[in-house]
Short mmCIF file of C-alpha atoms in Angstrom, two decimals:
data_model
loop_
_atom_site.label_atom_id
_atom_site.label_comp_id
_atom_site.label_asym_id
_atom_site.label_seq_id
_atom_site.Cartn_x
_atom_site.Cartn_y
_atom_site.Cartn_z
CA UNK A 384 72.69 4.45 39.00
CA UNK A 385 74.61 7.68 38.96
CA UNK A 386 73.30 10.65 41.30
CA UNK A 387 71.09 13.49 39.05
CA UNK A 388 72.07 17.05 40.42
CA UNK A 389 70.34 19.57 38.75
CA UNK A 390 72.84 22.20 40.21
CA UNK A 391 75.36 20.91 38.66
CA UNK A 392 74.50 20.51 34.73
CA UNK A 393 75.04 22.67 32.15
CA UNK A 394 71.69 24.68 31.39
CA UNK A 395 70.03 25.28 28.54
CA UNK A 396 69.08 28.54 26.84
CA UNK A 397 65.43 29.29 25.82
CA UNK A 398 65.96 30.44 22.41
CA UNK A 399 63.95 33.35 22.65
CA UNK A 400 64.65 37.20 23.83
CA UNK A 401 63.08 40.21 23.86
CA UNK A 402 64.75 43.10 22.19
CA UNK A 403 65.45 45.66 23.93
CA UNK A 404 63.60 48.34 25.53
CA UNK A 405 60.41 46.17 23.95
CA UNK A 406 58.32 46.71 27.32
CA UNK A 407 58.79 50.08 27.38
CA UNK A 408 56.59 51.78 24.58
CA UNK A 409 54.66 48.23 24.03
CA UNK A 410 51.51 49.51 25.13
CA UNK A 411 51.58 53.03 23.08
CA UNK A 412 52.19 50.47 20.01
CA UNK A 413 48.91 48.21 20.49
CA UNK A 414 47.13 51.97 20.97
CA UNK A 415 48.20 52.82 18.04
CA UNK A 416 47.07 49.41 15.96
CA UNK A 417 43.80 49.81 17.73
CA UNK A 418 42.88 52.61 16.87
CA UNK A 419 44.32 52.56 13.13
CA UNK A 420 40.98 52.12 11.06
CA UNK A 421 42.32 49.58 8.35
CA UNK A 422 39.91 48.76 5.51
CA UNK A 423 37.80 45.37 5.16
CA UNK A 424 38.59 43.25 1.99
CA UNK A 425 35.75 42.45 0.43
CA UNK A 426 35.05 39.58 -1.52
CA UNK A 427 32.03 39.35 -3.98
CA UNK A 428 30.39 36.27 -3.69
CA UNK A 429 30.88 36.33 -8.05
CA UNK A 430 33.81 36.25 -8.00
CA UNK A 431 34.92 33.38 -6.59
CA UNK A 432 34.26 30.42 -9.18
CA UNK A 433 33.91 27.52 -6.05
CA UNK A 434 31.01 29.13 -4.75
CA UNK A 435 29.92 29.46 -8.39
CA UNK A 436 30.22 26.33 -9.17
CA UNK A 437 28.78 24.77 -6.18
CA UNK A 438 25.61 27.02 -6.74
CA UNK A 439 25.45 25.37 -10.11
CA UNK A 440 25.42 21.73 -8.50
CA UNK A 441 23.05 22.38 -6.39
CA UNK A 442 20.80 23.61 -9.35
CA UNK A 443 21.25 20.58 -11.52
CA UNK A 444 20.95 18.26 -8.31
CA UNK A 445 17.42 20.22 -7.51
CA UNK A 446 16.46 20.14 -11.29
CA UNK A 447 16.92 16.73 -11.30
CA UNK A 448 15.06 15.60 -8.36
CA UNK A 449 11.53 17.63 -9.28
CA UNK A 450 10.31 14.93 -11.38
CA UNK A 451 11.21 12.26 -9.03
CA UNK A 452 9.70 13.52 -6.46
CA UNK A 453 6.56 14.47 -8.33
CA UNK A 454 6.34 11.32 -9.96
CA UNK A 455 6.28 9.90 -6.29
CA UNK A 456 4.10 12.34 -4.87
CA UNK A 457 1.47 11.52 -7.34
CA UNK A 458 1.50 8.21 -7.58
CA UNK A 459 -2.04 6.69 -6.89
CA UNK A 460 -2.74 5.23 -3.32
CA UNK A 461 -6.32 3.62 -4.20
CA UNK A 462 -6.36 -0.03 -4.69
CA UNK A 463 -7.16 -1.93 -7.64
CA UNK A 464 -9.65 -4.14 -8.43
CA UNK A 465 -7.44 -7.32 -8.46
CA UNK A 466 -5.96 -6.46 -5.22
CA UNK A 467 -9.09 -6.15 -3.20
CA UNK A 468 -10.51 -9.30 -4.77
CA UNK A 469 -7.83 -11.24 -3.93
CA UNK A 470 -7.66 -9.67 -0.63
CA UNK A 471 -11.56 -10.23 0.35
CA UNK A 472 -11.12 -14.13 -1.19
CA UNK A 473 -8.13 -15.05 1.38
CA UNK A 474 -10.09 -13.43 4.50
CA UNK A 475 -11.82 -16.42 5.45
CA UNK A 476 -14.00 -14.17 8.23
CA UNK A 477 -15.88 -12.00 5.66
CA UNK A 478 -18.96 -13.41 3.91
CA UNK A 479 -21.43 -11.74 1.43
CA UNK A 480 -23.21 -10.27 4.03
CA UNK A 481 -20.47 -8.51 5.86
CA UNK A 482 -20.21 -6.87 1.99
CA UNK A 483 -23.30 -6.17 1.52
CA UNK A 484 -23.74 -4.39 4.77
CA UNK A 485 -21.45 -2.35 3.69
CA UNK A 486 -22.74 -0.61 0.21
CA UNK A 487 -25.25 2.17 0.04
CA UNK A 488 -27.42 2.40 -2.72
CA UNK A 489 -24.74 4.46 -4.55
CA UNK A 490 -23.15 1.21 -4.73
CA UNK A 491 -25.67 -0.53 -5.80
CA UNK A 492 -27.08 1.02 -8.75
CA UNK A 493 -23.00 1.40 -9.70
CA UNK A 494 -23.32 -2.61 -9.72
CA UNK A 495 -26.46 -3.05 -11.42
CA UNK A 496 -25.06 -1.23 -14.49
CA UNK A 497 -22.04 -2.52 -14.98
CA UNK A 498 -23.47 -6.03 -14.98
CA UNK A 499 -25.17 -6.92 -18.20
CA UNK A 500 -26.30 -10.34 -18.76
CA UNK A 501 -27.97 -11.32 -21.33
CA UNK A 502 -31.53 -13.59 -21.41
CA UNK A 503 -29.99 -16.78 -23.38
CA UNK A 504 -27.23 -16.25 -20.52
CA UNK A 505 -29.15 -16.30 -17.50
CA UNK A 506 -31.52 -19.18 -19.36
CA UNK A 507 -28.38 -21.25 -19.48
CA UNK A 508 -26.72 -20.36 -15.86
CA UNK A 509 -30.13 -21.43 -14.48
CA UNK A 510 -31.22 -24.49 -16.77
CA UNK A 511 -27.37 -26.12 -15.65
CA UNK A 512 -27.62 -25.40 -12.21
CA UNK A 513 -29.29 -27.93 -10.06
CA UNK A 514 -29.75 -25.66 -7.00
CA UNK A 515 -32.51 -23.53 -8.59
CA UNK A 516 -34.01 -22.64 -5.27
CA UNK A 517 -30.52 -21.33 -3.39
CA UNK A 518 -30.11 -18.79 -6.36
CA UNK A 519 -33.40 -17.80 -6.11
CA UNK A 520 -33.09 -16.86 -2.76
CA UNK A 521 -29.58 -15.23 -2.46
#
């Protein structure tokens, strides 16, 4: 491997130089721009059609989503009858009592009305039954 002697290569020029005399009145110059008052371009926000545009997008996109999220705002969270029914039958821990611990006599006289039975009905339920007695008592 040869020997590398920086002394002795050619050198290489920067490519850049200051005119001359640049130093000298440099800092009355940026004075000078400093204190110049140059005027603000201003842009109206109508004017330009991208914000326009977006602004539009952004109303459709909102437009769009008000019934969606009313329609999931509203949506019912009470249960329905077939749900809790089929919900108290696979609990095997809950009995009649448990439920009837549980209504006041609100409930109650809500029940008693919406059951209607009819005498020939409730003739027949009991003349085919042969436990008599446990209905009686429940």
């Amino acid at each position: 491997m040869k020997a590398f002697k920086l002394e002795n290569e050619p050198k290489i020029g920067t490519g850049f130089k200051t005119p001359e005399n640049y130093f000298d009145d440099f800092s009355t110059k940026i004075l000078q721009q400093v204190n110049e008052e140059k005027e603000t371009k201003v842009i109206p926000i109508y004017k330009r059609k991208k914000v326009l545009s977006f602004l539009a997008a952004a109303v459709v996109v909102i437009a769009l989503m008000i019934p969606i999220v009313n329609n999931y705002n509203t949506t019912s969270k009470e249960l329905d009858e077939d749900t809790l029914e089929t919900y108290l039958s696979y609990q095997s821990n809950l009995n009649q009592y448990d439920l009837i611990k549980e209504l006041d006599s609100k409930d109650i006289d809500k029940l008693g009305k919406g059951v209607a039975l009819e005498q020939e009905t409730l003739e027949d339920i009991l003349a085919s039954n042969p436990n008599i007695e446990n209905l009686i008592s429940e």
